[in-house]
Tab-separated table of C-alpha atoms and ligand atoms in Angstrom:
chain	number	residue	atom	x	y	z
A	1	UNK	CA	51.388	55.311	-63.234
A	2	UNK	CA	48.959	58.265	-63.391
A	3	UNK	CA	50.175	61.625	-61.992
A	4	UNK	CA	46.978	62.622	-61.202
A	5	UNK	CA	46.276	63.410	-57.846
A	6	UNK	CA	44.667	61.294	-54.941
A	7	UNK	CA	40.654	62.916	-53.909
A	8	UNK	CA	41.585	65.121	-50.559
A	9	UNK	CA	42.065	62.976	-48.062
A	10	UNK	CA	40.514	65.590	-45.173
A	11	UNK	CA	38.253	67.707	-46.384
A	12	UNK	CA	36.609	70.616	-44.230
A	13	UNK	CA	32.944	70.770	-42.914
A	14	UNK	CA	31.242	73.230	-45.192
A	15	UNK	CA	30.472	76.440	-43.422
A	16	UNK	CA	27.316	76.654	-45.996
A	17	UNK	CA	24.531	74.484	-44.475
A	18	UNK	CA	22.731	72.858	-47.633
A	19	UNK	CA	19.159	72.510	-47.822
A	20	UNK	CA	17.605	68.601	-46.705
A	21	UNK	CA	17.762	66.392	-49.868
A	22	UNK	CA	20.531	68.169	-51.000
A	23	UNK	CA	21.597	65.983	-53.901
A	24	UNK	CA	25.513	65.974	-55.531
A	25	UNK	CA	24.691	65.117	-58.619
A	26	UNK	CA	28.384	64.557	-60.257
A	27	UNK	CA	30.625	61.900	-58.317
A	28	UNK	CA	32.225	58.703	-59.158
A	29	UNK	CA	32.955	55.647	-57.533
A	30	UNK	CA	36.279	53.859	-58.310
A	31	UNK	CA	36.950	50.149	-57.704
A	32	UNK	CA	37.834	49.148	-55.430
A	33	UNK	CA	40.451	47.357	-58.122
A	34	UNK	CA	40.432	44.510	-55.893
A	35	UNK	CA	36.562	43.832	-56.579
A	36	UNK	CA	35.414	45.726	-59.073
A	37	UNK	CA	38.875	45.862	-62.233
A	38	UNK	CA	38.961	48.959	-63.996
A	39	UNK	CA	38.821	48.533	-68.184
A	40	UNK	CA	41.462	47.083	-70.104
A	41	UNK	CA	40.605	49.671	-72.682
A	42	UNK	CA	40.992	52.689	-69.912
A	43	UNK	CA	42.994	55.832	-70.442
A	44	UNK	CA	43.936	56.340	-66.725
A	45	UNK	CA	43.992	54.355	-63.540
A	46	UNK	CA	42.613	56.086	-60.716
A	47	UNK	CA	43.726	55.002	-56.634
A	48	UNK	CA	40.656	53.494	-55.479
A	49	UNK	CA	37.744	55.585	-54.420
A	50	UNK	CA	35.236	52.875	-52.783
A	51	UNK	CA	31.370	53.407	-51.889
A	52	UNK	CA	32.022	53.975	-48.159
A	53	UNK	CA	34.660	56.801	-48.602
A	54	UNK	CA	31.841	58.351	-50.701
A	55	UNK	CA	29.154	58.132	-48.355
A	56	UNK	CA	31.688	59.350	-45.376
A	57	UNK	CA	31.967	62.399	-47.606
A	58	UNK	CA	28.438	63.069	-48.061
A	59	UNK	CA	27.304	62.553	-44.619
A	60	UNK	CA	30.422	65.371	-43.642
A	61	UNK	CA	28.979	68.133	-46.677
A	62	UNK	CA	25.644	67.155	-45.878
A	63	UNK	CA	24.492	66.047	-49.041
A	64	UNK	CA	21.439	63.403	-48.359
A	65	UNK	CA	21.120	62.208	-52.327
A	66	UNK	CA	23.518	61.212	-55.166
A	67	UNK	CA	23.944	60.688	-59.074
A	68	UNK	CA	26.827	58.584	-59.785
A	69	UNK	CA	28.679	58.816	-62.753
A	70	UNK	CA	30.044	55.872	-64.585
A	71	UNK	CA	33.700	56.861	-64.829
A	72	UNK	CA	35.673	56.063	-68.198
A	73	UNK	CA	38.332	54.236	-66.415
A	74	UNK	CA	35.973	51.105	-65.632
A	75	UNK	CA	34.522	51.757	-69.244
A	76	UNK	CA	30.930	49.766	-69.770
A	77	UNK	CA	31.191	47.764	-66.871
A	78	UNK	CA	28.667	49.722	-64.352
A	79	UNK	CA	29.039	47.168	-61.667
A	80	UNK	CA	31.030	49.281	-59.188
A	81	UNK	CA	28.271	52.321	-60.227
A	82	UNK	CA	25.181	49.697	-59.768
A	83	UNK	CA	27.234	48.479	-56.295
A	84	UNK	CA	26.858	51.724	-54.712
A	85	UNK	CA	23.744	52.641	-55.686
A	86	UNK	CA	22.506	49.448	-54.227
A	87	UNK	CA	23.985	50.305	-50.647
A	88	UNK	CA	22.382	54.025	-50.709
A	89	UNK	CA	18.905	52.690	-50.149
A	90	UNK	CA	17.258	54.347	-52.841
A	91	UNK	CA	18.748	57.592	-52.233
A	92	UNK	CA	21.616	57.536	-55.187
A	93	UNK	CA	20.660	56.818	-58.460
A	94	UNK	CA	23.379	56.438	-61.805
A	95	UNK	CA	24.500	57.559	-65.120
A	96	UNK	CA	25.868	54.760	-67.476
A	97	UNK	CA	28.197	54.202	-70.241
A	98	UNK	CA	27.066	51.612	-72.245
A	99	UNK	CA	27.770	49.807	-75.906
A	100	UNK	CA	25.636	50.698	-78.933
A	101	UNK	CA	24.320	46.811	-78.890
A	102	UNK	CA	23.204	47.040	-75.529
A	103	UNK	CA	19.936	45.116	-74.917
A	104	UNK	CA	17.148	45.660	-73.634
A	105	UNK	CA	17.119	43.403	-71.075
A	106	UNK	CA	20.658	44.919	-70.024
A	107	UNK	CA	18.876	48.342	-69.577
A	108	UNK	CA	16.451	47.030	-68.010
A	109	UNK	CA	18.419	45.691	-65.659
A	110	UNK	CA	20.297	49.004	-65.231
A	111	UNK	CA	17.197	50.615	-64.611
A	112	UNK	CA	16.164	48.503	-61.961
A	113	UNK	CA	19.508	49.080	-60.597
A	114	UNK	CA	18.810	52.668	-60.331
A	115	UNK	CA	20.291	54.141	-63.925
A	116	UNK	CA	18.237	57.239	-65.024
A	117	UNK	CA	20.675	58.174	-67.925
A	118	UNK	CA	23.616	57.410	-70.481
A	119	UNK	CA	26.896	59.387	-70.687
A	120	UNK	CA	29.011	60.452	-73.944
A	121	UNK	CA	32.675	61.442	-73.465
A	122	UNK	CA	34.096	63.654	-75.962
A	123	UNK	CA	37.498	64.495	-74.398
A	124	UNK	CA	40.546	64.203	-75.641
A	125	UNK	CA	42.323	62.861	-72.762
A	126	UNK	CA	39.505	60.396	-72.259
A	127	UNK	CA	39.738	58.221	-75.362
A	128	UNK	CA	37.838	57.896	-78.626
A	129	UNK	CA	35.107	60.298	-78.724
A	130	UNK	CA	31.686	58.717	-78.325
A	131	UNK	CA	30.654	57.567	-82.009
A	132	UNK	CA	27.866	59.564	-83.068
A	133	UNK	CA	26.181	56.615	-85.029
A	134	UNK	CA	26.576	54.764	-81.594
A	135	UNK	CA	24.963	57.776	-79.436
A	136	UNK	CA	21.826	58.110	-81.784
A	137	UNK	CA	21.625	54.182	-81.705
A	138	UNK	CA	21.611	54.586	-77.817
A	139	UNK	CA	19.031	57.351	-77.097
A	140	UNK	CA	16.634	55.594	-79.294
A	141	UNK	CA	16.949	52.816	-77.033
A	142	UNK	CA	17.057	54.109	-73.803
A	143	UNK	CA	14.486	57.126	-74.272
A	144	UNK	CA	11.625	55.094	-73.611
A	145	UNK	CA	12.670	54.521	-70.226
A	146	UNK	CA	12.553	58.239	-69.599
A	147	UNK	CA	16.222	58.516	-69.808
A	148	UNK	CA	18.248	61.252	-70.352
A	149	UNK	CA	22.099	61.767	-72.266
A	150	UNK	CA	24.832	63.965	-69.928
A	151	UNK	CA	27.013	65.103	-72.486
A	152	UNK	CA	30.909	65.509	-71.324
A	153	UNK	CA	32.578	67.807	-73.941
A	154	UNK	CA	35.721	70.387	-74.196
A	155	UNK	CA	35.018	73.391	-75.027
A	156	UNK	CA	36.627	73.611	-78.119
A	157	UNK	CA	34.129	70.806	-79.917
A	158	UNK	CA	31.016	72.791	-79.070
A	159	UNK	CA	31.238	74.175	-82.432
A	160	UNK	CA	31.035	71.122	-84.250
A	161	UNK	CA	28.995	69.236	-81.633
A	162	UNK	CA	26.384	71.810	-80.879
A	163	UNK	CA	23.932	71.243	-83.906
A	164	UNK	CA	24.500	67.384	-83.502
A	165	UNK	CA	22.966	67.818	-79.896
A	166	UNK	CA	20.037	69.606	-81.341
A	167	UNK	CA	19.356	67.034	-84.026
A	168	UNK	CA	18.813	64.620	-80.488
A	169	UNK	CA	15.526	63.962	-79.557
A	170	UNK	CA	16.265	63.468	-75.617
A	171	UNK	CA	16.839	65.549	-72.628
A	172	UNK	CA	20.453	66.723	-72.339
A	173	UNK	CA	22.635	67.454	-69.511
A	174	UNK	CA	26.121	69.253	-70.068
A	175	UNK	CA	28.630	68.721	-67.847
A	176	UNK	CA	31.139	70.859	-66.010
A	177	UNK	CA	29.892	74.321	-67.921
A	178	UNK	CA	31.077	73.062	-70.852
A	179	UNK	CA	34.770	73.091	-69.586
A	180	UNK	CA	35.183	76.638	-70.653
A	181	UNK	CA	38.221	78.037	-69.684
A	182	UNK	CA	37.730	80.383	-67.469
A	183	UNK	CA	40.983	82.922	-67.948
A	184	UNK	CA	38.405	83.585	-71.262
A	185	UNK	CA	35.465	85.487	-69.277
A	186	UNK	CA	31.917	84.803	-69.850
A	187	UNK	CA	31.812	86.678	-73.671
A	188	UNK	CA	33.905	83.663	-75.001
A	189	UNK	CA	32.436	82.007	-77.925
A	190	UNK	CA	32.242	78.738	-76.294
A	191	UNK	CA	30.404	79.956	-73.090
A	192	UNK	CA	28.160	81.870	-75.776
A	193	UNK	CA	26.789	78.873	-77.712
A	194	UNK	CA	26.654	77.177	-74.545
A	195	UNK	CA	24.063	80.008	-73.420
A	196	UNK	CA	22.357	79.789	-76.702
A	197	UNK	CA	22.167	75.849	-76.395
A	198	UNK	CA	21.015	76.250	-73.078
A	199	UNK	CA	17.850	78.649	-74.437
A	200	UNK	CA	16.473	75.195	-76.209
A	201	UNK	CA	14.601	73.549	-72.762
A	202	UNK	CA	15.847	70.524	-73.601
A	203	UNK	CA	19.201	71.370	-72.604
A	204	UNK	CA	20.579	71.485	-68.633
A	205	UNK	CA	23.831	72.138	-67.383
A	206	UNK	CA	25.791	71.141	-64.025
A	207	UNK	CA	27.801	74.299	-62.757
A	208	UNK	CA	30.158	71.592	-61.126
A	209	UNK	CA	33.501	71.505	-62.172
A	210	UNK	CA	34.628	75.125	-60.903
A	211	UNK	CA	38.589	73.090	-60.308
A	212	UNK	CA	37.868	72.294	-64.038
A	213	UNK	CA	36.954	75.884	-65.293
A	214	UNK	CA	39.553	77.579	-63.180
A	215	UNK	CA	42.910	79.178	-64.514
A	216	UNK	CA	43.431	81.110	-61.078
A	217	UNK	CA	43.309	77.762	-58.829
A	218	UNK	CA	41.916	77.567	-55.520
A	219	UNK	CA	39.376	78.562	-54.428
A	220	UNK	CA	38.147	78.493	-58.096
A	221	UNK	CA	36.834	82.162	-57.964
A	222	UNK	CA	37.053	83.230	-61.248
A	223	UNK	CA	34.531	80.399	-62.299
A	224	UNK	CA	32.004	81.748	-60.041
A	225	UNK	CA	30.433	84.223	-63.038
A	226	UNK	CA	30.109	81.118	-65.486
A	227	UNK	CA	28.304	79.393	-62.644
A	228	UNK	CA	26.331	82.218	-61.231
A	229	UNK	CA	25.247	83.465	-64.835
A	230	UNK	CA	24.012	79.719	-65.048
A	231	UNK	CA	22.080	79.766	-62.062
A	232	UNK	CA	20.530	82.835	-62.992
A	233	UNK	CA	19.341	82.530	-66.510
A	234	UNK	CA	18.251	78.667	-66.176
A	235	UNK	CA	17.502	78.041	-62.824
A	236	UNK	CA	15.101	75.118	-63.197
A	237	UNK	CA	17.492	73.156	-65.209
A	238	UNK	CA	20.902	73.465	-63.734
A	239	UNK	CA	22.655	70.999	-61.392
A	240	UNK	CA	25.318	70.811	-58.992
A	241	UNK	CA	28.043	67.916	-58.070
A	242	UNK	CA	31.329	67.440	-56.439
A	243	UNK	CA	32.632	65.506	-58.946
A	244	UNK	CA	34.563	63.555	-56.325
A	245	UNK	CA	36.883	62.093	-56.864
A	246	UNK	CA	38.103	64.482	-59.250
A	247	UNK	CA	39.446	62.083	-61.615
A	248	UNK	CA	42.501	63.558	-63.592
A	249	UNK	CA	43.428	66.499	-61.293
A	250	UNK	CA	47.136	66.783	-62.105
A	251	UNK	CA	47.100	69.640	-59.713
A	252	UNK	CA	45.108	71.906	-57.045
A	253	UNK	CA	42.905	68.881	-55.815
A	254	UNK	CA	40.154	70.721	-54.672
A	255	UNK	CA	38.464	70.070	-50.865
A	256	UNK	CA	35.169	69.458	-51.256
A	257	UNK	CA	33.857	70.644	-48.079
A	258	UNK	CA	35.577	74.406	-50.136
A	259	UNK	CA	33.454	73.584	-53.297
A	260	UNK	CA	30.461	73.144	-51.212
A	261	UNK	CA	31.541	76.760	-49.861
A	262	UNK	CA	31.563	78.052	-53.006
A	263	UNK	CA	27.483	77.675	-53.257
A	264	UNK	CA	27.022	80.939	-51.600
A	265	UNK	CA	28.760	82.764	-54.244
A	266	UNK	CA	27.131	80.702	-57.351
A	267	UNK	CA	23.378	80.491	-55.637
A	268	UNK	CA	23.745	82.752	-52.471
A	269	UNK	CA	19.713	82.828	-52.590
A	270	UNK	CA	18.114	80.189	-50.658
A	271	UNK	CA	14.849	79.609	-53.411
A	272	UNK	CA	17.812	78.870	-56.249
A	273	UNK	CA	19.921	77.290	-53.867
A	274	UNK	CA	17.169	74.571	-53.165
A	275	UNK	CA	16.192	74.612	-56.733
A	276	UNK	CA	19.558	73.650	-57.625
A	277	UNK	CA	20.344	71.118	-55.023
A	278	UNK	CA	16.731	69.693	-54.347
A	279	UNK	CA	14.295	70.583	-56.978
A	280	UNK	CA	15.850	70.188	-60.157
A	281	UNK	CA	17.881	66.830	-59.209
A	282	UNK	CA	14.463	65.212	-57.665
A	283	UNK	CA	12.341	66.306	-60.936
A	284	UNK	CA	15.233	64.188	-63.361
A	285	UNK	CA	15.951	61.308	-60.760
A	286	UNK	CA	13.144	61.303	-58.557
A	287	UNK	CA	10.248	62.296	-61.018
A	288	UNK	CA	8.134	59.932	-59.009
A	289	UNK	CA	8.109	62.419	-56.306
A	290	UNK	CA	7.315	65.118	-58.033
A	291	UNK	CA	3.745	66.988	-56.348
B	301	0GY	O1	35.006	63.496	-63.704
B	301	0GY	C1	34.790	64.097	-64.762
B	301	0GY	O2	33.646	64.369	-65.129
B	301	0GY	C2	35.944	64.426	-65.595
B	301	0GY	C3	36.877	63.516	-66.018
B	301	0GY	C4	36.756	62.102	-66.024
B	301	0GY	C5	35.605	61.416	-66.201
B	301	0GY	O3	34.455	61.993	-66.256
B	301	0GY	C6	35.608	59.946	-66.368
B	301	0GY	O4	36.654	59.326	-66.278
B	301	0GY	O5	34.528	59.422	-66.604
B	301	0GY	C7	38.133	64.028	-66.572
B	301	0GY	O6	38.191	65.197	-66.961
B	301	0GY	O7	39.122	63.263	-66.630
């Protein structure tokens, strides 16, 4: 059994009102096991996080849009992912994982369903890293649908990874700051190259993951400066998610209604808080509404 904690089970109204279309671009839907099994192959198994519990939680933040991202513990089976998306009415779209002999018809089908993007774990406590023959296989196939790759990485690969990324002819999004660790401050090499990465416009980075970045625990202050120094150098190509349900928390299980607080430290302007939450999401996910 996991000892990862259970998503908070009563999280506070935000005392930050977001902007409308405010979109959480990071979250996961697990199972339920019952209908939708996690993967044999898995390295954890979550409690189940269903659809409605999700859209409960968005309604209380007031977050009007969603990305959901295909979590590694139901593997290539987007089902659950694609399940969700269907009930949001247009208003959630998805991230995949998928094989490297996926068809075309299966991403077609994906896209229909609402997927804008593929994901590539490499994480230790995930599994196998993502095979880089596989991920270049991948993003030839899927960037003619306009797709785009969220890379999930710890910090310590950026080194190796970084010039791999560049060689990739696709739109990139990095997820979680790079999973610095925080107790490092901002001049750490790995926050560095993830600044110089960034400085290539092909790049984009969520400043989610502030329960990730932490060493100080809640409320997650100390990874306010990776986040804000996001914000302000790239402000047209960062995003922002809850990451609920916070898969693999072992401890500190954040409230989300207190990481939607945490905005006004990380975007306490209201033009980069809208670009964050509105703009930037609608121009990746929603480029058909684009003026
Ligand atoms: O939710 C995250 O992005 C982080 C984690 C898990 C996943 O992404 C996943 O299972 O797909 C993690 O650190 O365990």
């Amino acid at each position: 059994m996991s000892d990862a904690l259970p998503y908070h089970p009563s999280p506070k109204k935000p005392d930050v009102v977001l902007p409308a279309g405010a979109c959480d671009a990071h979250c996961h839907i697990f199972g339920p096991a019952a209908e939708f099994p996690f993967a044999p192959e898995r390295n954890y198994t979550p409690v189940d996080a269903p659809k409605a519990k999700l859209f409960a939680l968005h309604c209380l933040l007031g977050i009007e849009r969603a990305v959901i991202v295909q979590a590694s513990c139901h593997g290539t089976d987007n089902t659950a992912m694609i399940d969700a998306i269907a009930a949001a009415a247009g208003r959630y779209r998805g991230i995949a994982m998928v094989k490297q002999d996926v068809t075309d018809a299966e991403l077609a089908a994906l896209h229909e369903g609402g997927v804008r993007g593929v994901r590539f774990n490499f994480v230790t406590h995930l599994g196998q890293d993502a095979d880089l023959d596989a991920v270049r296989t991948v993003i030839g196939k899927v960037k003619p649908l306009g797709w785009h790759a969220v890379i999930h990485f710890e910090a310590d690969r950026l080194e190796k990874l970084a010039p791999i990324l560049k060689e990739l002819p696709i739109t990139m999004v990095i997820d979680h700051m790079g999973r610095v660790d925080a107790s490092l401050g901002v001049d750490q090499p790995a926050f560095r190259m993830l600044v110089d990465l960034m400085e290539d416009e092909r790049f984009w980075v969520k400043v989610c993951g502030s329960e990730r970045v932490s060493r100080a625990g809640p409320p997650f202050h100390d990874a306010v400066p990776f986040a804000r120094m996001l914000v302000d150098l790239f402000p047209d190509r960062v995003l922002w998610g809850t990451d609920w349900p916070h898969p693999n928390i072992k401890k500190h299980m954040p409230d989300d209604g207190a990481l939607v607080d945490l905005l006004a430290l990380i975007a306490p302007e209201e033009d980069k808080l809208r670009r964050l939450l509105v703009d930037n999401p609608t121009r990746l996910y929603w480029p058909e509404e684009r003026t």
